[in-house]
Backbone as CSV, one residue per row, in Angstrom:
resi,resn,N_x,N_y,N_z,CA_x,CA_y,CA_z,C_x,C_y,C_z
1,MET,-6.595,-1.903,34.576,-6.996,-1.317,33.308,-5.777,-0.813,32.535
2,ARG,-4.767,-0.325,33.258,-3.586,0.218,32.595,-2.800,-0.865,31.865
3,ARG,-2.685,-2.063,32.458,-1.914,-3.145,31.836,-2.533,-3.599,30.510
4,PRO,-3.862,-3.852,30.430,-4.424,-4.237,29.127,-4.229,-3.138,28.068
5,LEU,-4.310,-1.874,28.462,-4.102,-0.782,27.522,-2.658,-0.772,27.037
6,THR,-1.707,-1.045,27.904,-0.299,-1.110,27.521,-0.064,-2.250,26.546
7,ILE,-0.644,-3.409,26.841,-0.488,-4.568,25.953,-1.101,-4.263,24.589
8,LEU,-2.288,-3.665,24.574,-2.924,-3.298,23.310,-2.056,-2.314,22.535
9,SER,-1.477,-1.352,23.207,-0.606,-0.371,22.553,0.602,-1.043,21.920
10,VAL,1.222,-1.969,22.649,2.390,-2.679,22.122,2.018,-3.498,20.887
11,VAL,0.891,-4.178,20.947,0.441,-4.983,19.804,0.173,-4.088,18.598
12,LEU,-0.512,-2.970,18.810,-0.791,-2.053,17.703,0.483,-1.513,17.089
13,ILE,1.440,-1.153,17.900,2.711,-0.646,17.377,3.432,-1.743,16.605
14,ALA,3.443,-2.960,17.122,4.117,-4.069,16.436,3.512,-4.311,15.057
15,ILE,2.224,-4.081,14.926,1.558,-4.271,13.644,1.734,-3.054,12.748
16,MET,1.566,-1.865,13.286,1.505,-0.662,12.469,2.861,-0.127,12.023
17,VAL,3.913,-0.224,12.820,5.194,0.364,12.423,5.722,-0.262,11.134
18,PRO,5.779,-1.611,11.007,6.220,-2.154,9.713,5.267,-1.772,8.581
19,ALA,3.975,-1.744,8.854,3.008,-1.390,7.826,3.205,0.039,7.368
20,VAL,3.417,0.939,8.312,3.587,2.342,7.981,4.900,2.562,7.245
21,LYS,5.975,1.888,7.671,7.257,2.031,6.977,7.137,1.563,5.537
22,SER,6.467,0.436,5.299,6.272,-0.063,3.939,5.456,0.926,3.133
23,SER,4.425,1.486,3.733,3.605,2.479,3.057,4.412,3.706,2.711
24,ALA,5.236,4.150,3.645,6.066,5.328,3.403,7.036,5.067,2.270
25,GLN,7.624,3.856,2.222,8.577,3.531,1.165,7.885,3.502,-0.187
26,SER,6.678,2.918,-0.266,5.991,2.865,-1.551,5.510,4.238,-1.964
27,ALA,5.084,5.061,-1.011,4.658,6.414,-1.344,5.855,7.253,-1.764
28,THR,7.014,7.012,-1.156,8.213,7.733,-1.546,8.547,7.418,-2.988
29,ARG,8.396,6.156,-3.408,8.644,5.787,-4.803,7.706,6.544,-5.733
30,SER,6.463,6.781,-5.300,5.516,7.463,-6.167,5.578,8.977,-5.991
31,GLY,6.417,9.483,-5.071,6.585,10.910,-4.878,5.498,11.555,-4.042
32,GLU,4.637,10.792,-3.429,3.548,11.341,-2.646,3.886,11.261,-1.160
33,PRO,3.666,12.365,-0.415,4.012,12.368,1.002,3.049,11.527,1.832
34,VAL,3.587,10.861,2.831,2.791,10.106,3.780,3.127,10.667,5.147
35,SER,2.123,10.888,5.966,2.399,11.495,7.263,1.618,10.813,8.376
36,LEU,2.065,11.098,9.581,1.412,10.649,10.799,0.714,11.883,11.357
37,ALA,-0.611,11.848,11.464,-1.378,12.974,12.005,-1.715,12.658,13.456
38,ILE,-1.288,13.516,14.353,-1.491,13.299,15.787,-2.451,14.370,16.300
39,THR,-3.527,13.931,16.941,-4.471,14.855,17.557,-4.317,14.744,19.073
40,PHE,-4.030,15.861,19.722,-3.819,15.887,21.167,-5.145,16.084,21.893
41,ASN,-5.146,15.792,23.217,-6.356,15.918,24.023,-6.953,17.319,23.965
42,ASP,-6.120,18.355,23.821,-6.628,19.726,23.775,-7.136,20.115,22.385
43,GLY,-7.060,19.179,21.413,-7.615,19.412,20.094,-6.629,19.843,19.028
44,HIS,-5.433,20.285,19.403,-4.491,20.699,18.352,-3.887,19.474,17.685
45,GLN,-3.455,19.666,16.448,-2.927,18.563,15.655,-1.491,18.831,15.253
46,GLN,-0.766,17.737,14.989,0.602,17.829,14.488,0.775,16.736,13.439
47,ASN,1.343,17.093,12.286,1.644,16.133,11.232,3.145,15.925,11.177
48,ILE,3.559,14.664,11.093,4.973,14.321,11.002,5.145,13.417,9.789
49,ALA,6.068,13.779,8.909,6.339,12.946,7.733,6.883,11.600,8.197
50,LEU,6.340,10.502,7.665,6.751,9.167,8.104,8.202,8.868,7.791
51,ASP,8.741,9.487,6.743,10.136,9.206,6.436,11.089,9.838,7.445
52,GLU,10.555,10.640,8.384,11.363,11.217,9.454,11.345,10.360,10.724
53,ILE,10.440,9.381,10.801,10.250,8.587,12.017,11.010,7.271,11.911
54,SER,11.790,6.960,12.972,12.457,5.662,12.984,11.677,4.650,13.811
55,ARG,10.961,5.102,14.854,10.121,4.191,15.630,9.172,4.994,16.519
56,ILE,8.134,4.342,17.010,7.192,4.935,17.955,7.154,4.016,19.154
57,GLU,7.329,4.583,20.340,7.331,3.790,21.574,6.197,4.233,22.478
58,PHE,5.579,3.275,23.165,4.596,3.571,24.189,5.178,3.146,25.526
59,LYS,5.531,4.127,26.344,6.027,3.856,27.700,4.969,4.402,28.636
60,SER,5.266,5.497,29.327,4.234,6.140,30.140,3.259,6.877,29.217
61,GLY,3.676,7.106,28.014,2.871,7.706,26.961,3.620,7.491,25.664
62,PRO,2.994,7.692,24.536,3.696,7.479,23.278,4.872,8.427,23.123
63,VAL,5.973,7.909,22.572,7.155,8.707,22.277,7.515,8.445,20.822
64,VAL,7.637,9.508,20.038,8.059,9.378,18.655,9.558,9.622,18.615
65,VAL,10.312,8.660,18.068,11.757,8.786,17.933,12.054,9.038,16.462
66,PHE,12.664,10.177,16.171,12.955,10.555,14.796,14.280,9.954,14.350
67,LYS,14.490,9.891,13.033,15.707,9.300,12.484,16.955,10.047,12.929
68,ASP,16.835,11.342,13.168,18.002,12.104,13.619,18.285,11.924,15.115
69,GLY,17.461,11.118,15.802,17.693,10.780,17.200,16.864,11.558,18.203
70,HIS,16.322,12.704,17.820,15.533,13.443,18.816,14.190,12.756,19.045
71,GLN,13.644,12.963,20.237,12.407,12.307,20.639,11.351,13.345,20.964
72,GLN,10.090,12.955,20.776,8.991,13.840,21.122,7.982,13.044,21.941
73,ASN,7.711,13.498,23.160,6.754,12.842,24.038,5.342,13.171,23.579
74,MET,4.518,12.179,23.461,3.142,12.357,23.010,2.164,11.933,24.112
75,ALA,2.478,12.258,25.363,1.681,11.810,26.501,0.235,12.286,26.447
76,LYS,-0.016,13.401,25.799,-1.376,13.945,25.764,-2.058,13.701,24.423
77,VAL,-1.702,12.586,23.786,-2.271,12.261,22.478,-3.654,11.646,22.642
78,ALA,-4.606,12.140,21.861,-5.950,11.582,21.865,-6.144,10.603,20.713
79,ARG,-5.490,10.874,19.560,-5.698,10.028,18.394,-4.483,10.130,17.474
80,ILE,-4.118,8.994,16.847,-3.047,8.960,15.856,-3.632,8.396,14.576
81,GLU,-3.404,9.073,13.456,-3.898,8.613,12.162,-2.743,8.581,11.178
82,PHE,-2.784,7.644,10.255,-1.788,7.552,9.202,-2.404,8.113,7.943
83,SER,-1.722,9.060,7.333,-2.236,9.738,6.157,-1.443,9.336,4.936
84,SER,-2.127,8.834,3.918,-1.484,8.461,2.664,-2.398,8.863,1.519
85,PRO,-1.953,9.763,0.638,-2.807,10.189,-0.456,-3.294,9.040,-1.330
86,THR,-2.514,7.965,-1.439,-2.915,6.854,-2.287,-3.689,5.789,-1.512
87,LYS,-3.905,6.004,-0.248,-4.565,4.998,0.595,-3.831,3.670,0.482
88,ASP,-2.502,3.736,0.445,-1.681,2.578,0.120,-1.036,1.959,1.362
89,LEU,-1.813,1.682,2.393,-1.253,0.966,3.517,-1.124,-0.498,3.138
90,PRO,-0.148,-1.194,3.693,0.110,-2.572,3.293,-1.061,-3.517,3.468
91,PHE,-2.030,-3.174,4.314,-3.178,-4.063,4.447,-3.857,-4.217,3.092
92,GLY,-3.875,-3.159,2.290,-4.435,-3.216,0.955,-3.495,-3.888,-0.026
93,ARG,-2.194,-3.718,0.173,-1.202,-4.293,-0.732,-1.159,-5.808,-0.629
94,ASN,-1.273,-6.338,0.574,-1.096,-7.776,0.780,-2.033,-8.613,-0.077
95,ARG,-3.232,-8.151,-0.315,-4.165,-8.962,-1.102,-3.777,-9.035,-2.568
96,PHE,-2.864,-8.162,-3.017,-2.444,-8.183,-4.422,-1.095,-8.858,-4.636
97,VAL,-0.310,-9.012,-3.589,1.014,-9.626,-3.747,0.849,-11.082,-4.167
98,GLY,1.639,-11.505,-5.149,1.600,-12.897,-5.588,1.591,-13.023,-7.095
99,LYS,1.356,-14.252,-7.552,1.355,-14.576,-8.979,-0.093,-14.665,-9.450
100,TRP,-0.460,-13.792,-10.384,-1.819,-13.705,-10.899,-1.921,-14.351,-12.279
101,GLU,-2.910,-15.211,-12.466,-3.222,-15.749,-13.783,-4.286,-14.846,-14.390
102,VAL,-3.972,-14.260,-15.553,-4.891,-13.320,-16.184,-5.093,-13.704,-17.651
103,GLY,-6.199,-13.282,-18.208,-6.483,-13.556,-19.608,-5.687,-12.653,-20.538
104,VAL,-5.496,-13.117,-21.770,-4.733,-12.355,-22.760,-5.528,-11.151,-23.241
105,GLY,-6.824,-11.258,-23.407,-7.618,-10.120,-23.840,-8.318,-10.368,-25.152
106,ALA,-8.735,-9.284,-25.779,-9.590,-9.345,-26.959,-8.923,-10.002,-28.171
107,PHE,-7.604,-9.917,-28.279,-6.945,-10.384,-29.502,-6.326,-11.765,-29.387
108,GLY,-6.609,-12.478,-28.339,-6.034,-13.807,-28.225,-6.728,-14.616,-27.156
109,ALA,-6.548,-15.885,-27.253,-7.104,-16.773,-26.240,-5.978,-17.191,-25.313
110,GLY,-6.323,-17.706,-24.193,-5.314,-18.188,-23.262,-5.087,-17.227,-22.117
111,HIS,-3.954,-17.430,-21.492,-3.651,-16.634,-20.309,-2.137,-16.409,-20.212
112,PHE,-1.762,-15.508,-19.304,-0.370,-15.304,-18.932,-0.342,-14.967,-17.456
113,PHE,0.847,-14.770,-16.903,0.976,-14.531,-15.468,1.596,-13.175,-15.192
114,ILE,1.061,-12.518,-14.176,1.612,-11.269,-13.649,2.001,-11.556,-12.202
115,THR,3.248,-11.251,-11.849,3.710,-11.430,-10.469,3.937,-10.063,-9.851
116,LEU,3.258,-9.801,-8.733,3.395,-8.548,-8.003,4.199,-8.817,-6.732
117,GLU,5.364,-8.196,-6.637,6.258,-8.381,-5.491,5.919,-7.382,-4.383
118,PRO,6.197,-7.720,-3.119,5.917,-6.805,-2.010,6.667,-5.472,-2.120
119,ASN,7.801,-5.449,-2.828,8.603,-4.224,-2.924,8.132,-3.283,-4.028
120,GLY,7.021,-3.593,-4.702,6.492,-2.715,-5.740,6.947,-3.062,-7.146
121,GLU,7.739,-4.117,-7.285,8.177,-4.565,-8.608,7.124,-5.510,-9.188
122,ALA,7.034,-5.536,-10.527,6.084,-6.413,-11.214,6.782,-7.089,-12.387
123,ARG,6.366,-8.333,-12.664,6.865,-9.097,-13.813,5.672,-9.740,-14.496
124,LYS,5.828,-9.982,-15.802,4.787,-10.718,-16.514,5.427,-11.618,-17.550
125,THR,4.662,-12.606,-17.981,5.185,-13.600,-18.924,4.784,-13.296,-20.360
126,LEU,4.287,-12.083,-20.626,3.865,-11.688,-21.964,4.335,-10.262,-22.220
127,GLY,4.970,-10.016,-23.353,5.415,-8.664,-23.681,6.561,-8.217,-22.798
128,SER,6.669,-6.901,-22.591,7.700,-6.352,-21.711,7.516,-6.952,-20.327
129,SER,8.566,-7.546,-19.797,8.371,-8.341,-18.586,8.547,-7.576,-17.285
130,HIS,8.918,-6.293,-17.299,9.170,-5.569,-16.056,8.245,-4.357,-15.916
131,GLY,7.874,-4.107,-14.660,7.077,-2.930,-14.351,7.096,-2.652,-12.863
132,THR,6.346,-1.650,-12.451,6.190,-1.319,-11.035,4.693,-1.221,-10.749
133,TRP,4.345,-1.396,-9.467,2.934,-1.356,-9.117,2.729,-0.704,-7.770
134,ALA,1.505,-0.217,-7.552,1.088,0.369,-6.280,-0.423,0.214,-6.178
135,VAL,-0.930,0.271,-4.960,-2.375,0.227,-4.762,-2.892,1.662,-4.771
136,VAL,-3.835,1.929,-5.652,-4.459,3.243,-5.760,-5.963,3.031,-5.803
137,ASN,-6.669,3.701,-4.921,-8.133,3.580,-4.867,-8.591,2.131,-4.788
138,GLY,-7.881,1.314,-4.033,-8.290,-0.065,-3.787,-7.973,-1.052,-4.885
139,GLU,-7.231,-0.645,-5.927,-6.850,-1.568,-6.983,-5.347,-1.522,-7.200
140,ALA,-4.785,-2.628,-7.682,-3.355,-2.673,-8.001,-3.180,-2.074,-9.388
141,ARG,-2.361,-1.014,-9.470,-2.084,-0.368,-10.759,-0.646,-0.654,-11.146
142,ILE,-0.487,-1.249,-12.317,0.825,-1.693,-12.782,1.213,-0.878,-14.005
143,ASN,2.402,-0.287,-13.976,2.949,0.447,-15.114,4.090,-0.368,-15.688
144,TRP,3.910,-0.848,-16.932,4.912,-1.674,-17.580,5.911,-0.801,-18.330
145,ASP,7.131,-1.271,-18.464,8.186,-0.523,-19.138,7.859,-0.224,-20.602
146,ASP,6.987,-1.026,-21.232,6.650,-0.808,-22.639,5.524,0.207,-22.850
147,GLY,5.035,0.825,-21.771,3.984,1.836,-21.898,2.584,1.343,-21.608
148,TRP,2.350,0.029,-21.663,1.059,-0.519,-21.271,0.924,-0.404,-19.762
149,HIS,-0.285,-0.417,-19.268,-0.527,-0.486,-17.831,-1.796,-1.285,-17.586
150,ASP,-1.761,-2.004,-16.463,-2.873,-2.869,-16.085,-3.378,-2.464,-14.705
151,ALA,-4.641,-2.754,-14.465,-5.225,-2.586,-13.138,-5.869,-3.917,-12.760
152,ILE,-5.588,-4.384,-11.555,-6.259,-5.574,-11.026,-7.162,-5.080,-9.912
153,ARG,-8.442,-5.368,-10.033,-9.396,-4.891,-9.034,-10.407,-5.963,-8.701
154,LYS,-10.959,-5.850,-7.509,-12.000,-6.776,-7.084,-13.337,-6.260,-7.594
155,VAL,-14.062,-7.152,-8.269,-15.393,-6.829,-8.783,-16.320,-7.917,-8.275
156,GLY,-17.174,-7.562,-7.331,-18.026,-8.560,-6.696,-17.174,-9.514,-5.879
157,SER,-17.291,-10.807,-6.153,-16.533,-11.797,-5.385,-15.284,-12.276,-6.131
158,LYS,-14.972,-11.681,-7.289,-13.799,-12.105,-8.059,-12.962,-10.885,-8.449
159,TYR,-11.827,-11.154,-9.077,-10.940,-10.096,-9.533,-10.916,-10.069,-11.054
160,GLU,-10.627,-8.898,-11.597,-10.435,-8.786,-13.027,-9.231,-7.897,-13.331
161,LYS,-8.643,-8.131,-14.511,-7.525,-7.327,-14.987,-8.025,-6.445,-16.114
162,ARG,-7.748,-5.160,-15.988,-8.085,-4.197,-17.035,-6.783,-3.727,-17.652
163,ALA,-6.644,-3.857,-18.962,-5.416,-3.478,-19.661,-5.630,-2.159,-20.405
164,TYR,-4.633,-1.288,-20.322,-4.671,0.012,-20.989,-3.436,0.136,-21.878
165,GLU,-3.666,0.379,-23.161,-2.540,0.469,-24.092,-1.785,1.778,-23.899
166,HIS,-0.618,1.845,-24.537,0.237,3.022,-24.475,-0.575,4.264,-24.850
167,GLY,-0.471,5.310,-24.055,-1.184,6.555,-24.335,-2.493,6.706,-23.588
168,LYS,-3.034,5.613,-23.055,-4.268,5.695,-22.274,-3.934,5.841,-20.796
169,THR,-4.879,6.383,-20.038,-4.710,6.503,-18.594,-5.678,5.545,-17.902
170,PHE,-5.516,5.390,-16.594,-6.391,4.498,-15.840,-7.829,5.023,-15.787
171,SER,-8.045,6.284,-16.119,-9.411,6.811,-16.131,-10.073,6.644,-17.502
172,ASP,-9.293,6.226,-18.521,-9.851,5.954,-19.849,-10.562,4.599,-19.866
173,GLU,-11.272,4.346,-20.949,-11.886,3.030,-21.161,-10.762,2.018,-21.388
174,PRO,-10.793,0.851,-20.716,-9.706,-0.121,-20.907,-9.707,-0.709,-22.314
175,SER,-8.515,-1.105,-22.755,-8.377,-1.755,-24.062,-8.976,-3.153,-24.030
176,ASN,-8.877,-3.842,-22.888,-9.531,-5.134,-22.701,-9.678,-5.421,-21.217
177,VAL,-10.618,-6.298,-20.898,-10.909,-6.695,-19.521,-10.985,-8.218,-19.489
178,THR,-10.241,-8.834,-18.545,-10.270,-10.290,-18.402,-10.341,-10.656,-16.931
179,ASP,-10.622,-11.915,-16.658,-10.594,-12.405,-15.284,-9.169,-12.434,-14.770
180,ALA,-9.017,-12.340,-13.444,-7.715,-12.435,-12.802,-7.864,-13.297,-11.556
181,LYS,-6.875,-14.169,-11.334,-6.917,-15.049,-10.169,-5.532,-15.105,-9.551
182,ASN,-5.434,-14.814,-8.252,-4.153,-14.882,-7.552,-3.901,-16.361,-7.218
183,THR,-2.892,-16.927,-7.854,-2.595,-18.358,-7.677,-1.753,-18.620,-6.428
184,THR,-1.249,-17.568,-5.804,-0.422,-17.717,-4.608,-0.960,-16.897,-3.459
185,ALA,-2.243,-16.697,-3.408,-2.843,-15.846,-2.376,-2.468,-16.319,-0.977
186,GLN,-2.112,-15.370,-0.140,-1.750,-15.637,1.249,-2.811,-15.018,2.154
187,PRO,-2.998,-15.542,3.340,-3.919,-14.901,4.268,-3.415,-13.508,4.623
188,ILE,-4.330,-12.583,4.794,-3.947,-11.200,5.127,-3.786,-11.064,6.618
C-alpha cells in the first residue's frame, strides 16, 4: 500500500509544482498573493506563500524546501490546498492559451485574431496590438494598452468575446459581444 501512495504522491507533485509556480508568477503580476495551505492531522493549519517555495518533496513524508534553502518536514500533513484569490491555476489558463478568432463587433463585419500567450501576454490584429491577460472567475480577461479590455468566456458549448471600451469595467455591460473560437486549441 505504501508504494502506490508514494507513486501517486510523486505524480501529483510532478503535475502540481509547475502548475503552482505558473499560478504564483501570474498572481505576482496581478499583485495578488497565492499560498499553500497545509492542514495537519491534529487540525492546525499553516499557510506558506508560494513565492517562498522552491520545491516540495515526498520522501518519508512531504518536505517543503524554501528558496532560502531551509526545509520544513510535513510528515503529519492531512491535506494540502493551493490558494489563489483569482482561481488562476494553470488548468484554467490552458484552455485559453492560443490564437482566437473573434468578431469585430457592432460597428463592423468580419473578424480579427487575439493571441493569448502562456506567460500572460496578449496580442491582437486590430487596434492596439499589445495587452496582458489572466483568468478571473473562469474567463480570460485581457487588458489592452489602449484602454479597451476583452473577456473570453465559455457560454454553453461555445466561447464568446465581450469587449469593454475605455472607462468601463468587466462588471459593466459590454460594448459588444461576438463569437470566439480558439484556432490553436491544445488538449488540456
